[in-house]
Amino acid sequence: MSGNVILVTGGSGLVGQGIKHIIETEPAGSRFGKRDNETWIFATSSEGDLRDAEQTRKLFDKYKPTHVIHLAAIVGGVFANMKSNASFLRDNMLINDNILHTAYLTKVKKVVSCLSTCVFPDKVTYPLDESKIHLGPPHPSNFGYSHAKRTVDIQNRAYKEQYGCNFTSAIPTNVFGPYDNFDLEDAHVIPALIHKCLLAKENKTPFVVAGTGKPLRQFIYSRDLGKMFIWMLREYDDVDPVILSVGEAEEITIKQVTDAIVKAVGFQGDYTFDTAKADGQYRKPASNKKLISLMGGFEYTPFEDALDFTVKWFLENYDTARTGMKKKTAA
């Protein structure tokens, strides 16, 4: 790939910054490193509202991308989704339609869009794999967001069939790392627990975790995920999505995660599980067999190392990280 301009939408977020870190730190010209004559643009929401077709076109006119990694989305926690399924559906449908249609109009060579495991049916046999996306309706709590993401797969196939576009998509499992959302109200499990543990340490209060700690999850470090997106951009040219995940054997319990967080934060106070609180789904494993067979193997960052990096980043960047604390003090 030479003379290419890669536009990353949602470039300031967790996954975008994971990709940026790899491009800036891997040896130039290596499998994941920056290539000669390659320009990487990490666009942020301040550069244009992608729900608006004209603003989207202006962004493409400004950078003239040859390739796009599409990460931008309107996201929210469980309660936000439950209250606003229509908004999440419409906003994300507009963003995705504008990106894909503008990419087609401007003759972009390739688009890799980021989906989510919420695209899978609520009632499905495990492990999840790429063939099961459309086998039934998604979970009712966030069906608007889920259907908007699921529709990207349909759009990719339609643009390929009618226009020959090289559009594809990735489905990461639970991502964590630097630049995550640590807002206690709507963060995912790892950043929420890191933030909660840090506050307990600072305030000398007990660290109480909801549930039994028994559910199992697969977590992928954002910088490992960054390498996988770069691989997809350069080496994967099929319309079918690819699940980007650690293997099923790498499932870990929420208690193992919390133990590692307590250690990384250096919390020495009272640490318990509130077993009266609901656990959520026990496990929802996804298969990474397709990914590993196509990539020819992958060296993952050990979970505890990745968690240490994430905690260290959060401590060093607490004042600028997405914690939700500033909006509370401003209110």
GROMACS .gro file of C-alpha atoms in nm:
model
  331
    1MET     CA    1   0.000   0.000   0.000
    2SER     CA    2   0.170   0.320  -0.112
    3GLY     CA    3   0.033   0.672  -0.147
    4ASN     CA    4  -0.263   0.580   0.070
    5VAL     CA    5  -0.459   0.802   0.307
    6ILE     CA    6  -0.631   0.607   0.585
    7LEU     CA    7  -0.914   0.794   0.757
    8VAL     CA    8  -1.008   0.657   1.100
    9THR     CA    9  -1.348   0.788   1.215
   10GLY     CA   10  -1.395   0.799   1.592
   11GLY     CA   11  -1.018   0.835   1.607
   12SER     CA   12  -0.999   0.975   1.961
   13GLY     CA   13  -1.176   0.679   2.123
   14LEU     CA   14  -1.061   0.353   2.277
   15VAL     CA   15  -1.014   0.157   1.953
   16GLY     CA   16  -0.893   0.452   1.743
   17GLN     CA   17  -0.621   0.530   1.996
   18GLY     CA   18  -0.530   0.161   2.007
   19ILE     CA   19  -0.469   0.169   1.630
   20LYS     CA   20  -0.281   0.500   1.657
   21HIS     CA   21  -0.048   0.358   1.925
   22ILE     CA   22   0.043   0.062   1.702
   23ILE     CA   23   0.102   0.280   1.393
   24GLU     CA   24   0.330   0.507   1.598
   25THR     CA   25   0.525   0.239   1.788
   26GLU     CA   26   0.559  -0.071   1.568
   27PRO     CA   27   0.870  -0.080   1.347
   28ALA     CA   28   0.808   0.108   1.020
   29GLY     CA   29   0.738  -0.128   0.733
   30SER     CA   30   0.660  -0.425   0.962
   31ARG     CA   31   0.334  -0.618   0.943
   32PHE     CA   32   0.153  -0.371   1.170
   33GLY     CA   33   0.384  -0.070   1.144
   34LYS     CA   34   0.340   0.242   0.933
   35ARG     CA   35   0.426   0.193   0.567
   36ASP     CA   36   0.609   0.434   0.337
   37ASN     CA   37   0.377   0.686   0.168
   38GLU     CA   38   0.099   0.604   0.414
   39THR     CA   39  -0.084   0.889   0.586
   40TRP     CA   40  -0.304   0.810   0.886
   41ILE     CA   41  -0.577   1.056   0.988
   42PHE     CA   42  -0.748   1.004   1.325
   43ALA     CA   43  -1.061   1.217   1.291
   44THR     CA   44  -1.264   1.328   1.593
   45SER     CA   45  -1.628   1.429   1.637
   46SER     CA   46  -1.520   1.796   1.654
   47GLU     CA   47  -1.432   1.778   1.282
   48GLY     CA   48  -1.789   1.717   1.173
   49ASP     CA   49  -2.121   1.558   1.266
   50LEU     CA   50  -2.128   1.234   1.069
   51ARG     CA   51  -2.506   1.218   1.101
   52ASP     CA   52  -2.507   1.501   0.848
   53ALA     CA   53  -2.436   1.402   0.485
   54GLU     CA   54  -2.286   1.738   0.391
   55GLN     CA   55  -2.048   1.746   0.689
   56THR     CA   56  -1.944   1.388   0.611
   57ARG     CA   57  -1.869   1.484   0.250
   58LYS     CA   58  -1.663   1.784   0.369
   59LEU     CA   59  -1.454   1.554   0.590
   60PHE     CA   60  -1.385   1.327   0.291
   61ASP     CA   61  -1.309   1.628   0.070
   62LYS     CA   62  -1.066   1.760   0.333
   63TYR     CA   63  -0.859   1.441   0.369
   64LYS     CA   64  -0.936   1.257   0.041
   65PRO     CA   65  -0.906   0.910   0.199
   66THR     CA   66  -0.823   0.605  -0.008
   67HIS     CA   67  -0.914   0.376   0.286
   68VAL     CA   68  -1.145   0.414   0.587
   69ILE     CA   69  -1.157   0.242   0.925
   70HIS     CA   70  -1.502   0.337   1.051
   71LEU     CA   71  -1.523   0.338   1.432
   72ALA     CA   72  -1.748   0.639   1.498
   73ALA     CA   73  -2.080   0.565   1.668
   74ILE     CA   74  -2.330   0.713   1.911
   75VAL     CA   75  -2.303   0.485   2.214
   76GLY     CA   76  -2.448   0.466   2.564
   77GLY     CA   77  -2.493   0.242   2.863
   78VAL     CA   78  -2.777  -0.004   2.917
   79PHE     CA   79  -3.018   0.252   3.064
   80ALA     CA   80  -2.953   0.511   2.794
   81ASN     CA   81  -3.022   0.247   2.528
   82MET     CA   82  -3.341   0.128   2.696
   83LYS     CA   83  -3.474   0.486   2.708
   84SER     CA   84  -3.370   0.587   2.356
   85ASN     CA   85  -3.379   0.294   2.112
   86ALA     CA   86  -3.520   0.514   1.834
   87SER     CA   87  -3.243   0.775   1.875
   88PHE     CA   88  -2.965   0.515   1.883
   89LEU     CA   89  -3.113   0.344   1.577
   90ARG     CA   90  -3.153   0.661   1.372
   91ASP     CA   91  -2.828   0.833   1.471
   92ASN     CA   92  -2.616   0.528   1.396
   93MET     CA   93  -2.802   0.443   1.075
   94LEU     CA   94  -2.733   0.799   0.953
   95ILE     CA   95  -2.364   0.784   1.046
   96ASN     CA   96  -2.310   0.446   0.882
   97ASP     CA   97  -2.507   0.535   0.570
   98ASN     CA   98  -2.320   0.864   0.527
   99ILE     CA   99  -1.978   0.699   0.569
  100LEU     CA  100  -2.047   0.408   0.335
  101HIS     CA  101  -2.226   0.610   0.068
  102THR     CA  102  -1.964   0.887   0.070
  103ALA     CA  103  -1.692   0.620   0.050
  104TYR     CA  104  -1.868   0.478  -0.256
  105LEU     CA  105  -1.916   0.822  -0.419
  106THR     CA  106  -1.551   0.921  -0.362
  107LYS     CA  107  -1.419   0.583  -0.483
  108VAL     CA  108  -1.257   0.485  -0.153
  109LYS     CA  109  -1.072   0.155  -0.212
  110LYS     CA  110  -1.173  -0.011   0.115
  111VAL     CA  111  -1.382   0.041   0.429
  112VAL     CA  112  -1.352  -0.166   0.748
  113SER     CA  113  -1.640  -0.088   0.987
  114CYS     CA  114  -1.651  -0.176   1.356
  115LEU     CA  115  -1.955  -0.370   1.477
  116SER     CA  116  -2.020  -0.514   1.823
  117THR     CA  117  -2.116  -0.852   1.967
  118CYS     CA  118  -2.459  -0.700   2.041
  119VAL     CA  119  -2.539  -0.767   1.671
  120PHE     CA  120  -2.584  -1.135   1.758
  121PRO     CA  121  -2.928  -1.278   1.836
  122ASP     CA  122  -3.044  -1.276   2.197
  123LYS     CA  123  -3.127  -1.646   2.171
  124VAL     CA  124  -2.836  -1.822   2.004
  125THR     CA  125  -2.615  -2.127   2.046
  126TYR     CA  126  -2.262  -2.065   2.173
  127PRO     CA  127  -1.989  -2.010   2.084
  128LEU     CA  128  -2.079  -1.713   1.867
  129ASP     CA  129  -1.935  -1.721   1.517
  130GLU     CA  130  -1.963  -1.510   1.204
  131SER     CA  131  -2.245  -1.721   1.054
  132LYS     CA  132  -2.494  -1.648   1.336
  133ILE     CA  133  -2.544  -1.268   1.310
  134HIS     CA  134  -2.883  -1.271   1.138
  135LEU     CA  135  -3.038  -1.582   1.295
  136GLY     CA  136  -3.282  -1.394   1.520
  137PRO     CA  137  -3.357  -1.061   1.688
  138PRO     CA  138  -3.093  -0.902   1.915
  139HIS     CA  139  -3.144  -0.843   2.288
  140PRO     CA  140  -3.447  -0.615   2.341
  141SER     CA  141  -3.264  -0.373   2.575
  142ASN     CA  142  -3.057  -0.214   2.296
  143PHE     CA  143  -3.227  -0.337   1.979
  144GLY     CA  144  -3.201   0.008   1.812
  145TYR     CA  145  -2.822   0.026   1.837
  146SER     CA  146  -2.787  -0.345   1.759
  147HIS     CA  147  -2.995  -0.328   1.441
  148ALA     CA  148  -2.806  -0.017   1.323
  149LYS     CA  149  -2.477  -0.206   1.363
  150ARG     CA  150  -2.618  -0.525   1.211
  151THR     CA  151  -2.738  -0.330   0.907
  152VAL     CA  152  -2.377  -0.235   0.824
  153ASP     CA  153  -2.319  -0.600   0.728
  154ILE     CA  154  -2.620  -0.582   0.494
  155GLN     CA  155  -2.503  -0.249   0.349
  156ASN     CA  156  -2.154  -0.390   0.289
  157ARG     CA  157  -2.300  -0.682   0.093
  158ALA     CA  158  -2.533  -0.457  -0.108
  159TYR     CA  159  -2.255  -0.213  -0.205
  160LYS     CA  160  -2.030  -0.502  -0.301
  161GLU     CA  161  -2.300  -0.671  -0.512
  162GLN     CA  162  -2.421  -0.356  -0.691
  163TYR     CA  163  -2.101  -0.149  -0.715
  164GLY     CA  164  -1.814  -0.388  -0.642
  165CYS     CA  165  -1.713  -0.196  -0.326
  166ASN     CA  166  -1.457  -0.354  -0.094
  167PHE     CA  167  -1.651  -0.297   0.229
  168THR     CA  168  -1.620  -0.531   0.529
  169SER     CA  169  -1.664  -0.531   0.907
  170ALA     CA  170  -1.502  -0.643   1.231
  171ILE     CA  171  -1.679  -0.768   1.546
  172PRO     CA  172  -1.463  -0.715   1.857
  173THR     CA  173  -1.551  -0.877   2.189
  174ASN     CA  174  -1.514  -0.680   2.517
  175VAL     CA  175  -1.245  -0.417   2.450
  176PHE     CA  176  -1.048  -0.238   2.722
  177GLY     CA  177  -0.740  -0.019   2.740
  178PRO     CA  178  -0.619   0.343   2.751
  179TYR     CA  179  -0.871   0.610   2.637
  180ASP     CA  180  -1.165   0.397   2.749
  181ASN     CA  181  -1.480   0.549   2.900
  182PHE     CA  182  -1.439   0.534   3.280
  183ASP     CA  183  -1.770   0.707   3.364
  184LEU     CA  184  -1.923   0.500   3.644
  185GLU     CA  185  -2.273   0.550   3.507
  186ASP     CA  186  -2.222   0.392   3.166
  187ALA     CA  187  -1.873   0.242   3.147
  188HIS     CA  188  -1.815  -0.122   3.060
  189VAL     CA  189  -1.707  -0.362   3.332
  190ILE     CA  190  -1.326  -0.319   3.338
  191PRO     CA  191  -1.305   0.064   3.328
  192ALA     CA  192  -1.598   0.090   3.574
  193LEU     CA  193  -1.426  -0.146   3.820
  194ILE     CA  194  -1.090   0.032   3.782
  195HIS     CA  195  -1.250   0.369   3.855
  196LYS     CA  196  -1.458   0.232   4.145
  197CYS     CA  197  -1.153   0.063   4.299
  198LEU     CA  198  -0.944   0.380   4.271
  199LEU     CA  199  -1.217   0.587   4.442
  200ALA     CA  200  -1.242   0.327   4.721
  201LYS     CA  201  -0.864   0.349   4.771
  202GLU     CA  202  -0.864   0.731   4.777
  203ASN     CA  203  -1.169   0.757   5.005
  204LYS     CA  204  -1.061   0.465   5.227
  205THR     CA  205  -1.399   0.297   5.175
  206PRO     CA  206  -1.484  -0.069   5.102
  207PHE     CA  207  -1.461  -0.187   4.739
  208VAL     CA  208  -1.792  -0.367   4.676
  209VAL     CA  209  -1.846  -0.543   4.343
  210ALA     CA  210  -2.200  -0.624   4.227
  211GLY     CA  211  -2.276  -0.994   4.172
  212THR     CA  212  -2.092  -1.315   4.255
  213GLY     CA  213  -1.788  -1.261   4.031
  214LYS     CA  214  -1.853  -1.596   3.863
  215PRO     CA  215  -1.959  -1.490   3.509
  216LEU     CA  216  -1.698  -1.546   3.237
  217ARG     CA  217  -1.598  -1.301   2.964
  218GLN     CA  218  -1.341  -1.266   2.684
  219PHE     CA  219  -1.154  -0.937   2.699
  220ILE     CA  220  -0.935  -0.797   2.423
  221TYR     CA  221  -0.674  -0.527   2.481
  222SER     CA  222  -0.726  -0.222   2.259
  223ARG     CA  223  -0.368  -0.227   2.129
  224ASP     CA  224  -0.396  -0.592   2.026
  225LEU     CA  225  -0.723  -0.499   1.858
  226GLY     CA  226  -0.541  -0.215   1.681
  227LYS     CA  227  -0.310  -0.469   1.517
  228MET     CA  228  -0.610  -0.674   1.404
  229PHE     CA  229  -0.776  -0.373   1.239
  230ILE     CA  230  -0.451  -0.293   1.056
  231TRP     CA  231  -0.434  -0.657   0.942
  232MET     CA  232  -0.795  -0.640   0.816
  233LEU     CA  233  -0.726  -0.318   0.630
  234ARG     CA  234  -0.420  -0.455   0.453
  235GLU     CA  235  -0.475  -0.827   0.419
  236TYR     CA  236  -0.846  -0.918   0.442
  237ASP     CA  237  -1.062  -0.855   0.134
  238ASP     CA  238  -1.382  -1.050   0.195
  239VAL     CA  239  -1.721  -0.891   0.274
  240ASP     CA  240  -1.793  -1.142   0.553
  241PRO     CA  241  -1.728  -1.003   0.904
  242VAL     CA  242  -1.449  -1.132   1.128
  243ILE     CA  243  -1.479  -1.171   1.507
  244LEU     CA  244  -1.175  -1.007   1.669
  245SER     CA  245  -1.123  -1.176   2.004
  246VAL     CA  246  -0.903  -1.382   2.230
  247GLY     CA  247  -0.980  -1.753   2.220
  248GLU     CA  248  -1.252  -1.929   2.417
  249ALA     CA  249  -0.983  -2.077   2.641
  250GLU     CA  250  -0.896  -1.720   2.748
  251GLU     CA  251  -1.233  -1.657   2.914
  252ILE     CA  252  -1.182  -1.523   3.266
  253THR     CA  253  -1.420  -1.470   3.557
  254ILE     CA  254  -1.522  -1.125   3.677
  255LYS     CA  255  -1.356  -1.221   4.008
  256GLN     CA  256  -1.025  -1.285   3.829
  257VAL     CA  257  -1.060  -0.945   3.661
  258THR     CA  258  -1.138  -0.774   3.992
  259ASP     CA  259  -0.849  -0.948   4.171
  260ALA     CA  260  -0.613  -0.820   3.901
  261ILE     CA  261  -0.758  -0.467   3.931
  262VAL     CA  262  -0.716  -0.467   4.311
  263LYS     CA  263  -0.353  -0.570   4.263
  264ALA     CA  264  -0.285  -0.316   3.984
  265VAL     CA  265  -0.447  -0.027   4.176
  266GLY     CA  266  -0.273  -0.127   4.499
  267PHE     CA  267  -0.600  -0.139   4.694
  268GLN     CA  268  -0.555  -0.288   5.043
  269GLY     CA  269  -0.895  -0.216   5.198
  270ASP     CA  270  -1.208  -0.426   5.239
  271TYR     CA  271  -1.300  -0.597   4.909
  272THR     CA  272  -1.624  -0.797   4.878
  273PHE     CA  273  -1.891  -0.914   4.631
  274ASP     CA  274  -2.253  -0.815   4.681
  275THR     CA  275  -2.410  -1.149   4.586
  276ALA     CA  276  -2.762  -1.007   4.627
  277LYS     CA  277  -2.705  -0.817   4.301
  278ALA     CA  278  -2.778  -0.986   3.967
  279ASP     CA  279  -2.490  -1.133   3.770
  280GLY     CA  280  -2.609  -1.094   3.413
  281GLN     CA  281  -2.541  -1.364   3.157
  282TYR     CA  282  -2.305  -1.636   3.285
  283ARG     CA  283  -2.100  -1.660   2.965
  284LYS     CA  284  -2.133  -1.567   2.598
  285PRO     CA  285  -1.819  -1.704   2.432
  286ALA     CA  286  -1.719  -1.610   2.078
  287SER     CA  287  -1.499  -1.816   1.848
  288ASN     CA  288  -1.182  -1.658   1.707
  289LYS     CA  289  -1.102  -1.959   1.486
  290LYS     CA  290  -1.162  -1.769   1.162
  291LEU     CA  291  -0.936  -1.481   1.273
  292ILE     CA  292  -0.647  -1.705   1.379
  293SER     CA  293  -0.668  -1.924   1.069
  294LEU     CA  294  -0.655  -1.617   0.842
  295MET     CA  295  -0.387  -1.427   1.037
  296GLY     CA  296  -0.171  -1.735   1.089
  297GLY     CA  297  -0.168  -1.697   1.468
  298PHE     CA  298  -0.141  -1.392   1.691
  299GLU     CA  299   0.064  -1.303   1.999
  300TYR     CA  300  -0.175  -1.150   2.250
  301THR     CA  301  -0.067  -0.921   2.533
  302PRO     CA  302  -0.108  -1.118   2.860
  303PHE     CA  303  -0.424  -0.996   3.037
  304GLU     CA  304  -0.251  -0.882   3.358
  305ASP     CA  305   0.009  -0.683   3.162
  306ALA     CA  306  -0.264  -0.517   2.956
  307LEU     CA  307  -0.458  -0.436   3.272
  308ASP     CA  308  -0.147  -0.288   3.437
  309PHE     CA  309  -0.092  -0.062   3.133
  310THR     CA  310  -0.457   0.046   3.145
  311VAL     CA  311  -0.455   0.126   3.518
  312LYS     CA  312  -0.126   0.314   3.483
  313TRP     CA  313  -0.267   0.519   3.195
  314PHE     CA  314  -0.584   0.598   3.393
  315LEU     CA  315  -0.386   0.713   3.698
  316GLU     CA  316  -0.160   0.932   3.483
  317ASN     CA  317  -0.448   1.080   3.282
  318TYR     CA  318  -0.726   1.093   3.541
  319ASP     CA  319  -0.790   1.467   3.495
  320THR     CA  320  -0.844   1.437   3.119
  321ALA     CA  321  -0.990   1.083   3.101
  322ARG     CA  322  -1.361   1.027   3.043
  323THR     CA  323  -1.467   0.982   3.407
  324GLY     CA  324  -1.801   1.164   3.419
  325MET     CA  325  -1.670   1.348   3.727
  326LYS     CA  326  -1.641   1.687   3.557
  327LYS     CA  327  -2.006   1.693   3.451
  328LYS     CA  328  -2.110   1.602   3.805
  329THR     CA  329  -1.908   1.885   3.959
  330ALA     CA  330  -2.041   2.124   3.693
  331ALA     CA  331  -2.404   2.026   3.760
   0.00000   0.00000   0.00000
